[in-house]
Amino acid sequence: MGFSYELGYTNRLEFSEYYNHSSAESPSNVVGSAERSVTKINEWQLDNILRWDKTIDKHTFNLMFLVYGEKYNSYFTRSRANTFEPSDALGYSALELGTVQTVDSEDVTSTGDAIMTRLNYNYDSRYLVTWTMRRDGYSAFGENNKRAYFPSIAGAWTISNEKFFKSEFVNFLKLRLSYGENGNRDIGRFTALSQLNANKYLNVDAGGNVITVPTFDNGTQENTELRWERTKATNLGLDFSFADGIVEGSVEAYRNITSDLIVTRQLPNIIGFDNVTTNLGEIENKGLEFTLSTQNYNKENFSWNTNFNFSLNRNKINKLYGDLDENGNELDDITNQRFIGEATDVIWGQEAIGIWQQDEAAAAAEYGVFPGDWKIRDIDNSGDFTVDDNVFQGYRSPRFSWAMSNRFTMLKNFDFSFEVYSNWGQKRVFNEAKNRNGFIDRTNSIQTPYWTPENPLNDYARLFSSDGSSNFAIWRDASFIRLSNITLAYRLPKNLLEKLSIQSLRIYGNVRNVAVWAPNWDFYDPEPTDIDGRNSNGTTNPSLPTPRFFTVGIDLSL
Amino acid sequence: MKKIINKYHKSVLRAVCVLTLLLTACEEEFLDADPQSFFTPSNALNTPDGFNSLLSQAMRNLRAEYYGDGAPMITENIFSEVSVEGTTDKSGPAQDLNLLILPDANLNSANYNRIGWFWQEFYKGIKYANTVIGRLDDAEFDSEAQKNDIFGRALFHRAYRYYRLTQQFGDIPLILEEITTPRLDFVSTTRETILRKMQEDLNMAVPMVNEVSNNGDINRAAVLHLLTKVNLALADFDAAIASASQVINDGTHALMTSRFGIDADDITKDVTWDLHQVENKSAPGNTEGILLVIDRLGYEDNGDFSGGTSIMRQATPLWWRFINTPDGQNGMSDNPGIEIDQVLQYGRGIGRNRGTAYSTEQIWENANADQRFKDGNWVEMEDLVYNAPSLKEAGNSFYGKNLELYLPDGTPLCSDTIRNWYDFPQYKLYVEDPLAVKPSGGHGDWYVYRLAETYLLRAEAYFWKGQLALAAEDINVVRRRVEADEITGADVNIDYILDERARELYYEENRKTELTRIAFIFAKIGKTAYNGETYSLDNFSQKNFWYDRIMEVTDFYNIGLKTIHGDEYTMSPYHVLWPVPAPAINANTQGQINQNEGYPGAENNIAPLTTIPETE
């Protein structure tokens, strides 16, 4: 018959507990405080998959039908106390001794489901067609938009399997074309709702007794229309293998149109709500990816393989929320810095173009600043800085990236490899160039070059410079090439291993983050790991350099 | 993880069907994951308790002006004649106002100013009120009285914000409903139209709001006190006298004239001291407070303002550095627990809110027996002593001696007399701070409205009407209580009323709001001011009483004074109205929110609304 059935059930149970006691004995604490909290997360996923596989002559069919459900529950409880009596010696183990006690809790539930059908049809290993239809549901979306349908279709033609294709050099050639719609539900579990943040306030009654009274803060607007984000992806690809696999690789071009992008939209503050989670019109992503692996040399005593990939992506906002001006043109969203026709990561603001020098003191004075302060481009020559002086100043994410790894095997038992990668064209905030990194008379800060009349730099301000009336950030190009990894290893020869009755023994040395070359970035690590271009932990504190790791190791199998 | 793979076709096929059906049958409910740990408007804003919770949030929002590092009220003081921004070691604090007070500048930071805070947070307060008002019909109330009290308090909260915003920013968008969509088409309404609407609302609210409420919430006297300010702002002086009199004669409120509270037995203190100790402000028997905001030690994350008042840090001078002994040694220490511990008494001030010579010297010239200027209540820098332990170790004879500012030859001993050397009202600024090693000013209640101000508001209304004897009598009620000399009608003018307000209400009143209100009255009624000038609404941003008053009585902005960091104190007449923060104007792409004259962007202004559009 060709039917098969698969039942999958996954359960994840996670506990995390936190205990802390800040002793009153510490000179920085006047009273002791202690806290304990526990979080439990329980999550299950259930798959029911029914398959039908059938081959008739050169026709191969695979049909799949999926029914899926999931549920997430989390439970959080936290108890805190301070100002203990008679003392805080028992810490978090006796919170009831605290004269000030607080408890909070938060439970969260979300659910999702899906139904999917997929048909694969393969004719003679030459033509392949895949058709998919799925319906996804998620509890976080607006009342009427919890579910959405996502179809896709893909075809591939393995040219090298055709009878007419006869080439000694080209071993494999496959052309792929696909169109598909995908959903994204990556939002907070309750962002569509207007959450009444509960808190407390104090009253004093006629007897002088303090009473806590509850408060509600309606901080976000409700969006009952929030719906799935949808990406329509068109993909064209070519896979190839030449000369018995000495050269292999693929080229891929794509164009993704994302509509109803889920974003947090900051609202004009007079509305009184900070933001609303909403669906943003349309964003277009276009890109190119290229991967290549080659066997450059392959002899018994020396072999050399290279892997290389290159990628490039361009995006553009086509539509926003549909707010039109009097001429019917769609308006930019200045509050959130989203501009029709511009990329989502474009930098827009007042531009720092250099440092006011000694002979420009009079011109600087017109802007209320002094030689040594940053000079800001005054687009409209109005003498002051407003939104009219904002300009586009490049992009936060790389314009293109590439990576390469090389592996060498020498004298049979030596392995050597290194990896290089590069992100190019992105900019990052570098306000260190304002030289205002702390109070110079009482705190330490990282030493950066600084302007003085005798040292008239044009890229760093005087110590403790003034911004004048401008509100600007210094953006610097953070392009880099990084030698990320070098490994040298020696495998003990087989005959020696046999004498020692050992399966394998490998001695290796490895260095990670070996070197980085960033022509325009003279500070800690140039690599941005978040969109604002700072540290991987999401802060904008640049004082965390990336460590360099040296590893020496032995792998032994008995 | 567990995975079972079966190949028993027929039976499993049946099971799948059942499962699918089950999922389909309950699928609608399956995706309804209701919030468990928070309320939403649909399940909570349809009961009296829900409304009260929003109104208590509005009180929290109102409280925040008076607390914390860089408290917003300091910006009110700085934009008046009582204080200047005294953090002199950097650029950014609101000193060079011509340079820094711009729509696109940083307008909401402890290290700059809090203009943007008022804009943002007051509109939030308006939203809480509008949410309650708009949803009143969704709820069932225990009684009509309960509904009226909730409605009336919501009207108070909205009027409190609009009264403040119209004195701070002039013409602004008038929003009278909860905005439930991302609207971008707001326009400005004239200050006068908004104030008229608030006057109407408050008149309606007066009989609705309960006469007695808990301290920390709104009562009828608070509504009347606000109404008095709105009446004055509209130059309705008879109405102002009537509303103020209703508070003064309400039978529950009276000035405190005899000793009370925690220090009542301390004979070195007096009623002025008692009145301002945070423990006494909402104590039973204190009949002077009309509207208070509450913050107490021991309610961390449970209703307190995190960190407390921070008032000593903000308002006392940075006395613990840069003051030398006459023989050139570093004289001061802010270490606690040393032999002469001054940090516990005065706090670790940073001089952000620097009292001017006007508020710390000029208005006290004829103080005589005035309790508010008495030793112990009022602290002069010369009352502090050289306390650095290093002096004692070195056997320096100045250890323990009172500070001196100059050597006999005139050489100053303090390198920054803006930030480090000025006198201050200890009786108002002292707030015990047991949670801090070096006190900043801890938790405590604060007066927002106090009966002494009601008297001074009524005195002002009498003055505008030319009834100077009645004005003098109201001022004397306040002065008698502090044992100050009485005055006569001949002494009364706006100069005197502003001086008395500064003496009585320093670090309490919203000084910029009130000074601008008075400037608007001069411009509206055309009465010649004591300085010989007359003013007009036609050129208000070029010539106004607010600016002339600050130039007249203070010497910061008008003499090219520079901080040690090199920033010059500057100010212009157009600063009488603050800049509308540019993001508010820029975001509002389908309408035009007006910018105030003098700031970039004002050239795009359109005629503001003078009527309130009917809501559909």
mmCIF file of C-alpha atoms in Angstrom, chain B residues 166-402:
data_model
loop_
_atom_site.group_PDB
_atom_site.id
_atom_site.type_symbol
_atom_site.label_atom_id
_atom_site.label_comp_id
_atom_site.label_asym_id
_atom_site.label_seq_id
_atom_site.Cartn_x
_atom_site.Cartn_y
_atom_site.Cartn_z
ATOM 1 C CA THR B 166 -1.016 75.374 28.753
ATOM 2 C CA GLN B 167 1.264 77.437 31.034
ATOM 3 C CA GLN B 168 4.309 75.468 29.888
ATOM 4 C CA PHE B 169 3.624 75.148 26.156
ATOM 5 C CA GLY B 170 0.753 77.546 25.356
ATOM 6 C CA ASP B 171 -1.392 76.217 22.510
ATOM 7 C CA ILE B 172 -1.367 72.415 22.393
ATOM 8 C CA PRO B 173 -3.493 69.544 21.076
ATOM 9 C CA LEU B 174 -6.627 69.084 23.164
ATOM 10 C CA ILE B 175 -7.440 65.399 23.497
ATOM 11 C CA LEU B 176 -10.638 64.553 25.334
ATOM 12 C CA GLU B 177 -11.006 60.867 24.544
ATOM 13 C CA GLU B 178 -9.037 57.651 24.749
ATOM 14 C CA ILE B 179 -7.233 57.253 21.421
ATOM 15 C CA THR B 180 -7.526 53.617 20.372
ATOM 16 C CA THR B 181 -5.933 53.820 16.913
ATOM 17 C CA PRO B 182 -2.560 55.189 15.765
ATOM 18 C CA ARG B 183 -3.909 58.663 14.940
ATOM 19 C CA LEU B 184 -1.574 61.171 13.288
ATOM 20 C CA ASP B 185 -3.833 64.138 12.547
ATOM 21 C CA PHE B 186 -3.761 66.245 15.688
ATOM 22 C CA VAL B 187 -3.846 70.033 15.595
ATOM 23 C CA SER B 188 -3.285 72.604 18.328
ATOM 24 C CA THR B 189 -6.054 74.340 20.229
ATOM 25 C CA THR B 190 -5.594 77.753 21.824
ATOM 26 C CA ARG B 191 -4.592 77.948 25.467
ATOM 27 C CA GLU B 192 -7.679 80.032 26.230
ATOM 28 C CA THR B 193 -10.090 77.493 24.681
ATOM 29 C CA ILE B 194 -8.501 74.645 26.594
ATOM 30 C CA LEU B 195 -8.598 76.551 29.892
ATOM 31 C CA ARG B 196 -12.275 77.462 29.349
ATOM 32 C CA LYS B 197 -13.079 73.781 28.857
ATOM 33 C CA MET B 198 -11.122 72.881 32.004
ATOM 34 C CA GLN B 199 -12.904 75.599 33.963
ATOM 35 C CA GLU B 200 -16.229 74.134 32.839
ATOM 36 C CA ASP B 201 -15.117 70.602 33.756
ATOM 37 C CA LEU B 202 -13.825 71.605 37.183
ATOM 38 C CA ASN B 203 -16.979 73.541 38.005
ATOM 39 C CA MET B 204 -18.870 70.381 37.172
ATOM 40 C CA ALA B 205 -16.466 68.270 39.249
ATOM 41 C CA VAL B 206 -16.635 70.362 42.431
ATOM 42 C CA PRO B 207 -19.935 68.965 43.762
ATOM 43 C CA MET B 208 -19.139 65.481 42.437
ATOM 44 C CA VAL B 209 -15.885 64.844 44.259
ATOM 45 C CA ASN B 210 -16.053 63.735 47.889
ATOM 46 C CA GLU B 211 -15.179 66.378 50.438
ATOM 47 C CA VAL B 212 -12.976 64.001 52.360
ATOM 48 C CA SER B 213 -10.622 61.480 50.818
ATOM 49 C CA ASN B 214 -7.530 59.644 51.871
ATOM 50 C CA ASN B 215 -4.337 61.644 51.769
ATOM 51 C CA GLY B 216 -2.643 60.906 48.486
ATOM 52 C CA ASP B 217 -5.881 61.220 46.546
ATOM 53 C CA ILE B 218 -8.157 63.957 45.247
ATOM 54 C CA ASN B 219 -10.718 65.684 47.461
ATOM 55 C CA ARG B 220 -13.076 68.562 46.767
ATOM 56 C CA ALA B 221 -10.648 71.185 48.116
ATOM 57 C CA ALA B 222 -8.020 70.025 45.605
ATOM 58 C CA VAL B 223 -10.530 70.498 42.794
ATOM 59 C CA LEU B 224 -11.332 73.995 44.062
ATOM 60 C CA HIS B 225 -7.668 74.881 44.482
ATOM 61 C CA LEU B 226 -6.974 73.873 40.871
ATOM 62 C CA LEU B 227 -10.104 75.688 39.757
ATOM 63 C CA THR B 228 -8.750 78.827 41.457
ATOM 64 C CA LYS B 229 -5.603 78.622 39.351
ATOM 65 C CA VAL B 230 -7.623 78.066 36.168
ATOM 66 C CA ASN B 231 -9.914 80.983 37.074
ATOM 67 C CA LEU B 232 -6.876 83.200 37.581
ATOM 68 C CA ALA B 233 -5.332 82.026 34.314
ATOM 69 C CA LEU B 234 -8.535 83.106 32.560
ATOM 70 C CA ALA B 235 -8.501 86.437 34.468
ATOM 71 C CA ASP B 236 -11.826 85.496 36.080
ATOM 72 C CA PHE B 237 -10.791 87.072 39.353
ATOM 73 C CA ASP B 238 -14.191 87.009 41.059
ATOM 74 C CA ALA B 239 -14.521 83.327 40.291
ATOM 75 C CA ALA B 240 -11.006 82.781 41.652
ATOM 76 C CA ILE B 241 -11.891 84.554 44.886
ATOM 77 C CA ALA B 242 -15.052 82.469 45.174
ATOM 78 C CA SER B 243 -13.343 79.119 44.564
ATOM 79 C CA ALA B 244 -10.446 79.933 46.887
ATOM 80 C CA SER B 245 -12.863 81.090 49.580
ATOM 81 C CA GLN B 246 -14.732 77.803 49.317
ATOM 82 C CA VAL B 247 -11.531 76.000 50.323
ATOM 83 C CA ILE B 248 -10.563 78.489 53.023
ATOM 84 C CA ASN B 249 -14.056 78.345 54.555
ATOM 85 C CA ASP B 250 -14.731 74.651 54.074
ATOM 86 C CA GLY B 251 -14.431 73.959 57.775
ATOM 87 C CA THR B 252 -11.882 71.182 57.412
ATOM 88 C CA HIS B 253 -8.822 73.042 56.157
ATOM 89 C CA ALA B 254 -6.874 75.513 58.276
ATOM 90 C CA LEU B 255 -3.274 76.664 58.498
ATOM 91 C CA MET B 256 -1.243 74.845 61.140
ATOM 92 C CA THR B 257 -0.409 77.397 63.794
ATOM 93 C CA SER B 258 0.692 75.280 66.723
ATOM 94 C CA ARG B 259 3.349 72.645 67.224
ATOM 95 C CA PHE B 260 2.558 69.087 66.107
ATOM 96 C CA GLY B 261 4.028 65.813 64.886
ATOM 97 C CA ILE B 262 7.240 63.915 65.454
ATOM 98 C CA ASP B 263 9.374 66.807 66.708
ATOM 99 C CA ALA B 264 6.576 68.530 68.664
ATOM 100 C CA ASP B 265 8.531 68.189 71.904
ATOM 101 C CA ASP B 266 11.756 69.622 70.508
ATOM 102 C CA ILE B 267 11.692 73.199 71.815
ATOM 103 C CA THR B 268 14.415 74.332 69.405
ATOM 104 C CA LYS B 269 11.999 73.758 66.513
ATOM 105 C CA ASP B 270 8.808 75.541 65.500
ATOM 106 C CA VAL B 271 5.606 74.958 63.554
ATOM 107 C CA THR B 272 7.324 75.799 60.284
ATOM 108 C CA TRP B 273 9.723 72.930 60.903
ATOM 109 C CA ASP B 274 6.868 70.625 61.926
ATOM 110 C CA LEU B 275 4.825 71.453 58.831
ATOM 111 C CA HIS B 276 7.531 70.265 56.446
ATOM 112 C CA GLN B 277 8.807 67.125 58.123
ATOM 113 C CA VAL B 278 7.815 64.312 55.777
ATOM 114 C CA GLU B 279 6.447 62.293 58.677
ATOM 115 C CA ASN B 280 3.978 65.083 59.474
ATOM 116 C CA LYS B 281 2.678 66.009 56.041
ATOM 117 C CA SER B 282 -0.169 63.517 56.023
ATOM 118 C CA ALA B 283 -0.340 62.917 59.755
ATOM 119 C CA PRO B 284 -3.787 63.076 61.372
ATOM 120 C CA GLY B 285 -4.407 66.599 62.557
ATOM 121 C CA ASN B 286 -2.463 68.295 59.776
ATOM 122 C CA THR B 287 -5.261 70.422 58.322
ATOM 123 C CA GLU B 288 -3.095 72.394 55.933
ATOM 124 C CA GLY B 289 -2.389 69.812 53.241
ATOM 125 C CA ILE B 290 -4.930 69.788 50.406
ATOM 126 C CA LEU B 291 -3.290 67.471 47.919
ATOM 127 C CA LEU B 292 -0.344 65.290 48.807
ATOM 128 C CA VAL B 293 1.593 62.594 47.064
ATOM 129 C CA ILE B 294 2.635 59.689 49.248
ATOM 130 C CA ASP B 295 5.934 57.839 49.313
ATOM 131 C CA ARG B 296 7.091 55.843 52.308
ATOM 132 C CA LEU B 297 10.054 53.821 53.403
ATOM 133 C CA GLY B 298 9.193 50.142 53.653
ATOM 134 C CA TYR B 299 7.004 49.987 50.558
ATOM 135 C CA GLU B 300 9.679 49.014 48.079
ATOM 136 C CA ASP B 301 8.055 47.868 44.812
ATOM 137 C CA ASN B 302 4.845 48.058 46.741
ATOM 138 C CA GLY B 303 3.715 51.598 46.099
ATOM 139 C CA ASP B 304 6.824 53.639 46.848
ATOM 140 C CA PHE B 305 8.709 55.869 44.419
ATOM 141 C CA SER B 306 11.836 53.839 43.808
ATOM 142 C CA GLY B 307 14.727 55.692 45.414
ATOM 143 C CA GLY B 308 12.570 58.305 47.133
ATOM 144 C CA THR B 309 12.741 62.086 46.951
ATOM 145 C CA SER B 310 16.484 62.434 46.322
ATOM 146 C CA ILE B 311 15.820 66.009 47.353
ATOM 147 C CA MET B 312 19.007 66.641 49.333
ATOM 148 C CA ARG B 313 21.115 65.430 46.423
ATOM 149 C CA GLN B 314 19.236 67.755 44.080
ATOM 150 C CA ALA B 315 18.831 70.908 46.105
ATOM 151 C CA THR B 316 21.595 71.242 48.689
ATOM 152 C CA PRO B 317 24.937 72.612 47.537
ATOM 153 C CA LEU B 318 27.858 70.374 46.756
ATOM 154 C CA TRP B 319 29.383 71.469 50.069
ATOM 155 C CA TRP B 320 31.719 68.503 50.469
ATOM 156 C CA ARG B 321 34.371 69.473 47.942
ATOM 157 C CA PHE B 322 36.264 72.469 46.601
ATOM 158 C CA ILE B 323 35.997 74.399 49.854
ATOM 159 C CA ASN B 324 39.338 75.172 51.442
ATOM 160 C CA THR B 325 40.369 76.369 54.883
ATOM 161 C CA PRO B 326 41.861 79.865 55.046
ATOM 162 C CA ASP B 327 45.299 78.209 55.112
ATOM 163 C CA GLY B 328 44.591 76.417 51.851
ATOM 164 C CA GLN B 329 43.790 72.883 53.003
ATOM 165 C CA ASN B 330 40.904 70.791 51.684
ATOM 166 C CA GLY B 331 38.298 71.457 54.334
ATOM 167 C CA MET B 332 35.394 69.146 53.697
ATOM 168 C CA SER B 333 34.415 65.487 53.792
ATOM 169 C CA ASP B 334 31.205 63.688 52.922
ATOM 170 C CA ASN B 335 32.174 60.541 54.791
ATOM 171 C CA PRO B 336 29.510 59.345 57.198
ATOM 172 C CA GLY B 337 30.373 58.326 60.720
ATOM 173 C CA ILE B 338 33.329 60.670 61.069
ATOM 174 C CA GLU B 339 33.700 62.855 64.138
ATOM 175 C CA ILE B 340 31.891 65.810 62.579
ATOM 176 C CA ASP B 341 29.361 64.024 60.403
ATOM 177 C CA GLN B 342 27.683 66.619 58.188
ATOM 178 C CA VAL B 343 26.550 64.284 55.421
ATOM 179 C CA LEU B 344 23.828 62.755 57.594
ATOM 180 C CA GLN B 345 22.484 66.190 58.388
ATOM 181 C CA TYR B 346 22.621 67.884 54.976
ATOM 182 C CA GLY B 347 22.896 64.975 52.579
ATOM 183 C CA ARG B 348 25.335 64.552 49.744
ATOM 184 C CA GLY B 349 24.156 67.493 47.686
ATOM 185 C CA ILE B 350 25.247 67.992 44.095
ATOM 186 C CA GLY B 351 23.761 71.460 43.659
ATOM 187 C CA ARG B 352 21.612 70.636 40.640
ATOM 188 C CA ASN B 353 18.803 72.932 41.811
ATOM 189 C CA ARG B 354 20.895 75.983 42.768
ATOM 190 C CA GLY B 355 18.869 78.588 44.635
ATOM 191 C CA THR B 356 19.544 82.066 43.229
ATOM 192 C CA ALA B 357 20.537 85.090 45.290
ATOM 193 C CA TYR B 358 16.922 86.140 44.804
ATOM 194 C CA SER B 359 15.455 83.130 46.623
ATOM 195 C CA THR B 360 18.276 82.681 49.146
ATOM 196 C CA GLU B 361 19.129 86.296 50.043
ATOM 197 C CA GLN B 362 17.076 89.124 48.537
ATOM 198 C CA ILE B 363 13.667 87.957 49.700
ATOM 199 C CA TRP B 364 14.975 87.536 53.253
ATOM 200 C CA GLU B 365 16.386 91.033 53.647
ATOM 201 C CA ASN B 366 13.697 92.078 56.108
ATOM 202 C CA ALA B 367 13.056 88.650 57.525
ATOM 203 C CA ASN B 368 13.276 89.717 61.175
ATOM 204 C CA ALA B 369 11.553 86.976 63.192
ATOM 205 C CA ASP B 370 10.346 85.031 60.138
ATOM 206 C CA GLN B 371 10.532 81.349 61.144
ATOM 207 C CA ARG B 372 11.285 80.385 57.586
ATOM 208 C CA PHE B 373 14.654 82.149 57.797
ATOM 209 C CA LYS B 374 15.476 81.192 61.364
ATOM 210 C CA ASP B 375 18.697 79.432 62.285
ATOM 211 C CA GLY B 376 18.133 75.716 62.159
ATOM 212 C CA ASN B 377 15.331 76.022 59.653
ATOM 213 C CA TRP B 378 17.485 77.967 57.226
ATOM 214 C CA VAL B 379 21.119 77.004 56.724
ATOM 215 C CA GLU B 380 23.786 79.407 55.581
ATOM 216 C CA MET B 381 27.054 78.042 54.294
ATOM 217 C CA GLU B 382 28.825 79.709 57.203
ATOM 218 C CA ASP B 383 26.784 77.443 59.528
ATOM 219 C CA LEU B 384 28.754 74.451 58.189
ATOM 220 C CA VAL B 385 32.168 73.665 59.646
ATOM 221 C CA TYR B 386 35.438 72.355 58.263
ATOM 222 C CA ASN B 387 35.089 68.658 59.008
ATOM 223 C CA ALA B 388 37.717 66.792 56.968
ATOM 224 C CA PRO B 389 39.386 64.243 59.294
ATOM 225 C CA SER B 390 42.702 65.056 57.573
ATOM 226 C CA LEU B 391 42.570 68.512 59.202
ATOM 227 C CA LYS B 392 42.337 67.020 62.653
ATOM 228 C CA GLU B 393 45.183 64.605 61.969
ATOM 229 C CA ALA B 394 47.343 67.511 60.818
ATOM 230 C CA GLY B 395 46.387 69.508 63.891
ATOM 231 C CA ASN B 396 44.900 72.224 61.693
ATOM 232 C CA SER B 397 43.351 74.941 63.834
ATOM 233 C CA PHE B 398 40.444 75.435 61.404
ATOM 234 C CA TYR B 399 39.085 71.956 62.096
ATOM 235 C CA GLY B 400 35.578 72.348 63.512
ATOM 236 C CA LYS B 401 35.492 76.090 62.739
ATOM 237 C CA ASN B 402 32.771 77.644 60.631
#
